[in-house]
GROMACS .gro file of C-alpha atoms in nm:
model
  308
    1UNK     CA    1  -0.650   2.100   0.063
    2UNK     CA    2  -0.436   1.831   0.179
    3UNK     CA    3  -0.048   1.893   0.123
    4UNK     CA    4   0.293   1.671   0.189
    5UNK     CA    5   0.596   1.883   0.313
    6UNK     CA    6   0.920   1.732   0.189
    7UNK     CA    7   1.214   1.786   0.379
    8UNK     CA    8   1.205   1.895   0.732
    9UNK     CA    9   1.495   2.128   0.840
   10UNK     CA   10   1.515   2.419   1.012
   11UNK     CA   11   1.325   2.613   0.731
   12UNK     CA   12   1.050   2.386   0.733
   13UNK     CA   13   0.987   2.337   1.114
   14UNK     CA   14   1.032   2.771   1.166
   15UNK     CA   15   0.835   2.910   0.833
   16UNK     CA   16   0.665   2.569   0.651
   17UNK     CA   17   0.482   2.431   0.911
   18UNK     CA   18   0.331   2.700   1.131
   19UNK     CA   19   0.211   2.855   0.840
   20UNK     CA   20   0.034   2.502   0.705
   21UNK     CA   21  -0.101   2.457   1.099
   22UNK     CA   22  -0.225   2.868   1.050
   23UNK     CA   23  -0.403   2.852   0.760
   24UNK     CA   24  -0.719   2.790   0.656
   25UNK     CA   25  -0.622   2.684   0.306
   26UNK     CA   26  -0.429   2.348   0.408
   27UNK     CA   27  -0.375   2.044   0.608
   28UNK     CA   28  -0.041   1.899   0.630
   29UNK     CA   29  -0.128   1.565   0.545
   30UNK     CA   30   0.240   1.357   0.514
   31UNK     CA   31   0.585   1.451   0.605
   32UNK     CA   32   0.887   1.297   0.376
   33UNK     CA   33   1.255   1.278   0.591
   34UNK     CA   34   1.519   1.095   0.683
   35UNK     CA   35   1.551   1.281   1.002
   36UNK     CA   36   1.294   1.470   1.059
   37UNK     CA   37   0.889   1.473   1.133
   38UNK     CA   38   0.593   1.645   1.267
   39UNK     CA   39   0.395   1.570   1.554
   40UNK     CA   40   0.099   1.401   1.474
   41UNK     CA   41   0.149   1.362   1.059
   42UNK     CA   42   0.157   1.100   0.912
   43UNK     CA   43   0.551   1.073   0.834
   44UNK     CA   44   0.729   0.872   0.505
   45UNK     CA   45   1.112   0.816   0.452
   46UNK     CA   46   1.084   0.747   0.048
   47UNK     CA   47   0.912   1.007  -0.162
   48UNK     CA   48   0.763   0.712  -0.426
   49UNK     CA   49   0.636   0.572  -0.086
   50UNK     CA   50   0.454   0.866  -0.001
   51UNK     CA   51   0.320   0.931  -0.347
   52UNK     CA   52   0.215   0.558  -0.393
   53UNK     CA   53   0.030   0.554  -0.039
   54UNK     CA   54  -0.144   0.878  -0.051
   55UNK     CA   55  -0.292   0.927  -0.393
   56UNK     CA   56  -0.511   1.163  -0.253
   57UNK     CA   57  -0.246   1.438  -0.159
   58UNK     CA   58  -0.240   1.655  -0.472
   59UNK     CA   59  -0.018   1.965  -0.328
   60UNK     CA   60   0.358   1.873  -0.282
   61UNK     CA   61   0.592   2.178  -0.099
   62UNK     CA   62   0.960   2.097  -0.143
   63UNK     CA   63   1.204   2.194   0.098
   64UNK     CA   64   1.485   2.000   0.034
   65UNK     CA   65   1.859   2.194  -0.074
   66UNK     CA   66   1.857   2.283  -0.426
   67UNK     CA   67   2.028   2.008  -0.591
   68UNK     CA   68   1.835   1.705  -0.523
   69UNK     CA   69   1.486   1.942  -0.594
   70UNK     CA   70   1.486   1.856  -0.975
   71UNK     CA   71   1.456   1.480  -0.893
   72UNK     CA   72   1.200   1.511  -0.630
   73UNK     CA   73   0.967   1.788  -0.847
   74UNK     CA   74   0.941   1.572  -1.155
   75UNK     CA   75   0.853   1.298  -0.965
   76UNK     CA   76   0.597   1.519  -0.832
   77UNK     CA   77   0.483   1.645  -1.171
   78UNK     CA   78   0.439   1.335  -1.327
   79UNK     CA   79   0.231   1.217  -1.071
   80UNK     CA   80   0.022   1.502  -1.116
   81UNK     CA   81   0.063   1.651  -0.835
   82UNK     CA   82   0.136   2.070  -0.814
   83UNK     CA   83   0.418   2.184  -0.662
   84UNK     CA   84   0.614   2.478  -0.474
   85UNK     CA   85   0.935   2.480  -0.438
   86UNK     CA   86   1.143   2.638  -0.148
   87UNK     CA   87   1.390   2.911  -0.310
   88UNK     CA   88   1.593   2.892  -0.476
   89UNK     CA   89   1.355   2.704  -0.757
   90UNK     CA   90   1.650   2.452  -0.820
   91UNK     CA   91   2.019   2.432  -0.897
   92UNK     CA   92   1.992   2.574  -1.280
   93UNK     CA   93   1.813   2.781  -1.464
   94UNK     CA   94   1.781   2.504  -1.736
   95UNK     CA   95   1.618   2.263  -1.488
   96UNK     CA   96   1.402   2.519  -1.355
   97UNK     CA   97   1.271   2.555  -1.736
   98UNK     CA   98   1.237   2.188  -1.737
   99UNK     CA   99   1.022   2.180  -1.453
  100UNK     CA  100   0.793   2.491  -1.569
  101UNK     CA  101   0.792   2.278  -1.937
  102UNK     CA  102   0.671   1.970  -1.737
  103UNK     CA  103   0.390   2.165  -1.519
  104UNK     CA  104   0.223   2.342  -1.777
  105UNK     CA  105   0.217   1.953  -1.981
  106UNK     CA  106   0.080   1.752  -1.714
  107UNK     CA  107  -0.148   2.065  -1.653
  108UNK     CA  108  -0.052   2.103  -1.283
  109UNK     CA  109   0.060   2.416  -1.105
  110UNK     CA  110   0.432   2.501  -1.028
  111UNK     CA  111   0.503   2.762  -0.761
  112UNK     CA  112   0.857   2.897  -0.730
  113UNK     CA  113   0.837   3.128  -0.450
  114UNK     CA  114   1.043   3.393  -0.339
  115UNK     CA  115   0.941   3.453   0.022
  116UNK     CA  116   1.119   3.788   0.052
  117UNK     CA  117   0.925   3.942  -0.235
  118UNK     CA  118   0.637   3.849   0.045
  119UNK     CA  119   0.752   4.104   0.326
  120UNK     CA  120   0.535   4.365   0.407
  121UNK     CA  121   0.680   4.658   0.273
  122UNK     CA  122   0.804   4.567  -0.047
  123UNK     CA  123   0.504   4.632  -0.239
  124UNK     CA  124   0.486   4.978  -0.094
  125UNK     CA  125   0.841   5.053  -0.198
  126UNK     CA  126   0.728   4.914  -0.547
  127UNK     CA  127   0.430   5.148  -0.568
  128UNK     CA  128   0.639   5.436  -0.432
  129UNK     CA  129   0.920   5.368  -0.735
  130UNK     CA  130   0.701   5.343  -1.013
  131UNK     CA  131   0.748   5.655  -1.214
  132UNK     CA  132   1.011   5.785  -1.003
  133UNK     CA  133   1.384   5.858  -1.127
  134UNK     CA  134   1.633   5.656  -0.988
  135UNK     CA  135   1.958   5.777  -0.977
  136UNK     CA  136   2.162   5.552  -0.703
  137UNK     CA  137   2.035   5.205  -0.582
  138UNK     CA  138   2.270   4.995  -0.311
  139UNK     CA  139   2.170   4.623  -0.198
  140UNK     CA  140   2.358   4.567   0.192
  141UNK     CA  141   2.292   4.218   0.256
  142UNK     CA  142   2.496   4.108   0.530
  143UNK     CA  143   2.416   3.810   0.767
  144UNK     CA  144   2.554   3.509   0.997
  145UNK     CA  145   2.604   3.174   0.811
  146UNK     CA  146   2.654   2.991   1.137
  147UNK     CA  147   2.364   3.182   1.273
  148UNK     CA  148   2.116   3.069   0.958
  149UNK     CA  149   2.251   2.747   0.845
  150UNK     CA  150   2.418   2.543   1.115
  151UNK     CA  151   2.593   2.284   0.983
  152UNK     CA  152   2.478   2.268   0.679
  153UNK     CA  153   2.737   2.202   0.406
  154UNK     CA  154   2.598   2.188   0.126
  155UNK     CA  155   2.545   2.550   0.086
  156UNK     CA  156   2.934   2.532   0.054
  157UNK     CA  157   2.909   2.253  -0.270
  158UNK     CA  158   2.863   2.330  -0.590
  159UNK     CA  159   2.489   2.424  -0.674
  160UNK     CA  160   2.467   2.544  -0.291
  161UNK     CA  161   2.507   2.900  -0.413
  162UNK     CA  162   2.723   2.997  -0.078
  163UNK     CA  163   2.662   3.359  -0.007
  164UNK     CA  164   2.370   3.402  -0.277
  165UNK     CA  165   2.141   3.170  -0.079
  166UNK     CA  166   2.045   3.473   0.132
  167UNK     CA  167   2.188   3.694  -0.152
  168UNK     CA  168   1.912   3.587  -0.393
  169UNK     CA  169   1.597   3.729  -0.157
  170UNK     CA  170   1.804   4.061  -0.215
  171UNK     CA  171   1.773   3.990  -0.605
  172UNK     CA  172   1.366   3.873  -0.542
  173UNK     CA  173   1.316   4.185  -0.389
  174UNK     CA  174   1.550   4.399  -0.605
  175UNK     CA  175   1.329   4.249  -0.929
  176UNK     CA  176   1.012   4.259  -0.778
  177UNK     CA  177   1.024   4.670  -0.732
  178UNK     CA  178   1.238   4.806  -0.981
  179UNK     CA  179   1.041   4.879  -1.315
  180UNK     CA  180   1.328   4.882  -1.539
  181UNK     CA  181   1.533   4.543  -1.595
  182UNK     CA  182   1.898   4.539  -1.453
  183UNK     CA  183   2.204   4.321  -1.543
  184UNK     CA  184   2.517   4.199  -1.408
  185UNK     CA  185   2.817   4.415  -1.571
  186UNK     CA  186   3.049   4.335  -1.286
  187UNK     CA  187   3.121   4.091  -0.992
  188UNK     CA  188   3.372   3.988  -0.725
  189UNK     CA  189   3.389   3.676  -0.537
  190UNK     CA  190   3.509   3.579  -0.220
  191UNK     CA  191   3.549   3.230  -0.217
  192UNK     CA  192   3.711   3.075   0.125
  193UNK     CA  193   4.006   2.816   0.060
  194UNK     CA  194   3.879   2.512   0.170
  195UNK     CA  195   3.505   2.560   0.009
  196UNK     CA  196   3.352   2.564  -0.330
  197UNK     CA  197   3.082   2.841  -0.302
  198UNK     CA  198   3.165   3.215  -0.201
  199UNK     CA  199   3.148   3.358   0.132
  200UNK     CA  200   3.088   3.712  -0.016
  201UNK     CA  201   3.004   3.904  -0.332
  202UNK     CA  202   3.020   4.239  -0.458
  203UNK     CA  203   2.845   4.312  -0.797
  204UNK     CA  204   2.749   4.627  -1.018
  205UNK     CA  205   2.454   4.622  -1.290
  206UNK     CA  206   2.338   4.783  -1.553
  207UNK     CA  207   2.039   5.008  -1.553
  208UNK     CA  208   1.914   5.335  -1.754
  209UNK     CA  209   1.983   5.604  -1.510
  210UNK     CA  210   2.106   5.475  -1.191
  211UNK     CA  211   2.420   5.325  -1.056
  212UNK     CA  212   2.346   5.012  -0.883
  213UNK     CA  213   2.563   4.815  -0.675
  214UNK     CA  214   2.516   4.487  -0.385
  215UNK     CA  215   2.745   4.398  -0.196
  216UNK     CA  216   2.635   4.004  -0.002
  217UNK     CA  217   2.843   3.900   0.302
  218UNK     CA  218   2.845   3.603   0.502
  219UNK     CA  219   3.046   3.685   0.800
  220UNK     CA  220   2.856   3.945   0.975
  221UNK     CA  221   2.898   3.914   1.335
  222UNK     CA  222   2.596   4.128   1.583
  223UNK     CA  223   2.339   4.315   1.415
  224UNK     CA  224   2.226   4.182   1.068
  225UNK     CA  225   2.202   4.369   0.782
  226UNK     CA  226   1.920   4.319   0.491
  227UNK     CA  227   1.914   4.680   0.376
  228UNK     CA  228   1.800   4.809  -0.012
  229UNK     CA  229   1.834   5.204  -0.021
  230UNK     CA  230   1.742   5.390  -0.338
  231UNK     CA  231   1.779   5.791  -0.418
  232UNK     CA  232   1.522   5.952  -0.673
  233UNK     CA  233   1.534   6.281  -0.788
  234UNK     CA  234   1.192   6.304  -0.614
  235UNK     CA  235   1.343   6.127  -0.269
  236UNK     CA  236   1.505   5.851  -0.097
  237UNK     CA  237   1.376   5.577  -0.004
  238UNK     CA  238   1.470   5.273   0.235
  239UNK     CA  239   1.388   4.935   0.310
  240UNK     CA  240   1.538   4.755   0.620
  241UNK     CA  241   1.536   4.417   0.797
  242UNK     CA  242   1.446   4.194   0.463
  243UNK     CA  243   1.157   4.423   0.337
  244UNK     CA  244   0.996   4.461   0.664
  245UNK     CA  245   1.052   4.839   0.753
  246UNK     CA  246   1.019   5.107   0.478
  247UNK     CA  247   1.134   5.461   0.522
  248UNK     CA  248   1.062   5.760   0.306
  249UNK     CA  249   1.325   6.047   0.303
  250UNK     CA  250   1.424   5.927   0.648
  251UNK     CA  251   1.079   5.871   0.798
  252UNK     CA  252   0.937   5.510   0.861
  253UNK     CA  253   0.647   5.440   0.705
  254UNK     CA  254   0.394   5.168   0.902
  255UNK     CA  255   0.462   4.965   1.181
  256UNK     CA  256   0.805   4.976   1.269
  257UNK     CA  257   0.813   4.627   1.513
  258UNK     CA  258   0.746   4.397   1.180
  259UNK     CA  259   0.984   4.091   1.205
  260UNK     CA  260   1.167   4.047   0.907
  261UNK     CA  261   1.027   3.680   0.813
  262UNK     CA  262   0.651   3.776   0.997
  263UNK     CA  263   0.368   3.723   0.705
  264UNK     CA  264   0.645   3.604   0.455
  265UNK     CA  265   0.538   3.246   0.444
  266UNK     CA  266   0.146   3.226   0.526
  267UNK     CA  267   0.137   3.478   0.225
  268UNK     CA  268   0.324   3.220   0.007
  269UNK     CA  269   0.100   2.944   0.102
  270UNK     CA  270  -0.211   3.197   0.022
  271UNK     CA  271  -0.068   3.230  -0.308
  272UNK     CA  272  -0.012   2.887  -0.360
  273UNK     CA  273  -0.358   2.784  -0.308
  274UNK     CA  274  -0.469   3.091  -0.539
  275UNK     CA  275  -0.278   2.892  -0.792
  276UNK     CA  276  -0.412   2.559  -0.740
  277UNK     CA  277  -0.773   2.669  -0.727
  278UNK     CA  278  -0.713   2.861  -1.102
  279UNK     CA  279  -0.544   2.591  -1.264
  280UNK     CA  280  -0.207   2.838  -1.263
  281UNK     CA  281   0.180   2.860  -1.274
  282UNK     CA  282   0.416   3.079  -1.081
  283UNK     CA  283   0.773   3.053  -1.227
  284UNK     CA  284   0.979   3.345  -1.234
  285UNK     CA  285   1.360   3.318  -1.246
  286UNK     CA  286   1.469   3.624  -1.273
  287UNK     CA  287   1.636   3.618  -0.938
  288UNK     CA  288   1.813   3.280  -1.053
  289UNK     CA  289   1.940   3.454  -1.352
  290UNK     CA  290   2.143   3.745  -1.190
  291UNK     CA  291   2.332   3.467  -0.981
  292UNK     CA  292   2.401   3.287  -1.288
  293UNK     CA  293   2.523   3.628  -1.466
  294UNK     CA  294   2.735   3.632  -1.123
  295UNK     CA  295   2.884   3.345  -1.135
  296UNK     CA  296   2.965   3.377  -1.525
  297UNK     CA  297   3.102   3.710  -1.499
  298UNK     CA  298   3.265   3.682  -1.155
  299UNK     CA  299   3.634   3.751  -1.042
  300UNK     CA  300   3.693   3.447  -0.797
  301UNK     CA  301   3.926   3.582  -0.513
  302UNK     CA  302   4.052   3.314  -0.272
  303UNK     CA  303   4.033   3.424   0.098
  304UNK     CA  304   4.092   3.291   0.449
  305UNK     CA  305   3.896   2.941   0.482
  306UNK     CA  306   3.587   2.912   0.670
  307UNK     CA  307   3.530   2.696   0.950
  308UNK     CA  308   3.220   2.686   1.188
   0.00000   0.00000   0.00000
């Protein structure tokens, strides 16, 4: 199937595109940019242009920030064209309903993916949960913002999401394996004096027998940190480097060189034409909804400003 990637950044040149070029699904057909293209694709600077010239693209991926996504989807949508959006889905939960509302009328499928959810250990840690106790369950998710986004402000703006960007493929993960449903009850967060979004988060939830607790950062310096740790009255059990390692009362499970993003994407664009091909949506938000609980329930604390 032929497909037009919109917006190509750093996400879509590392993840979007080799996975397109690797699979046997797709062929990237169009580009849409203002700065950037692909080698040897056919590249637009208007999305209506693109859409008006190449009728016979019917797969749209969006990787565009979340705020101008709404705009760009509907379009999409009402074109008849399916669509996946990059995470997060969009800059509300209400548009993100929209969107879903819109897919399901023009009978076209919408794909909000969650690429972390696609690491390889996280179903494992899913199927070794299920039926288990849990008693204690901490989210460390600690990274570089000048390492990740370079120059990129608007993660600081309002509907950027600041540290939850990252912070939310915690929460994908974190809703993905845990079979009981979790709430915010508490949050703290850091918000940098010259910027709108916070730098770092704290947060407890709600669950029926465990205390849980995450804790997002975006000023780690050296080693990164995308760690989920859970204690069971049967066990412990681990998952490191995004969902790519898994250890089991201290022992790793698997192959222990997985790179944290390795599989993530070509497994989203697998599921994506799944979708197509059955006439299917994808749309969960749950991820989306323990940010907005967050941000609704969150102590702002103003630290030192943030400069790159």
């Amino acid at each position: 199937m032929q497909i037009a990637l919109v917006g190509i950044g750093k996400i879509a040149l590392d993840q979007h595109v080799p996975s397109i070029a690797a699979s046997p699904d797709w062929e990237l057909a169009a580009t849409v940019s203002r700065h950037g293209t692909v080698d040897g694709v056919e590249a637009f600077t208007d999305f209506d242009a693109m859409l008006a010239a190449r009728p016979d693209i019917r797969v749209v991926s969006l990787c565009m920030p979340p705020v101008p996504r709404y705009d760009y989807a509907a379009k999409a949508i009402r074109a008849a064209r399916h669509v996946m959006l990059e995470k997060p889905p969009g800059a509300t939960l209400s548009e993100c309903h929209a969107l879903a509302d819109m897919a399901a009328a023009q009978r076209v499928s919408l794909y909000a993916t969650w690429h972390s959810r696609s690491a390889d250990k996280v179903q494992a840690a899913k199927a070794w949960l299920a039926g288990k106790t849990l008693r204690k369950f901490t989210v460390t998710w600690k990274e570089d913002v000048r390492r990740w986004h370079p120059g990129q402000e608007w993660i600081w703006e309002p509907g950027g999401m600041g540290v939850f960007d990252p912070g939310i493929n915690a929460l994908s993960i974190v809703t993905e394996i845990l079979a009981d449903p979790i709430h915010v009850t508490s949050a703290l967060l850091e918000v940098p004096e010259n910027r709108q979004a916070p730098i770092a988060a704290k947060m407890a939830f709600h669950h029926p027998t465990a205390e849980v607790a995450m804790e997002f950062d975006w000023r780690q310096e050296g080693d990164q940190t995308w760690s989920i740790e859970a204690e069971c009255d049967e066990g412990t059990l681990a998952l490191h480097d995004g969902g790519a390692r898994m250890l089991v009362d201290g022992a790793e499970t698997g192959d222990e060189t997985s790179a944290a993003l390795s599989g993530e994407y070509p497994r989203l664009y697998a599921r994506m034409s799944e979708l197509v091909r059955a006439g299917t949506s994808d749309v969960d938000l749950a991820p989306m909804r323990h940010v907005a609980d967050a941000f609704t329930l969150g102590r702002r604390e103003l630290v030192a400003p943030f400069t790159e």
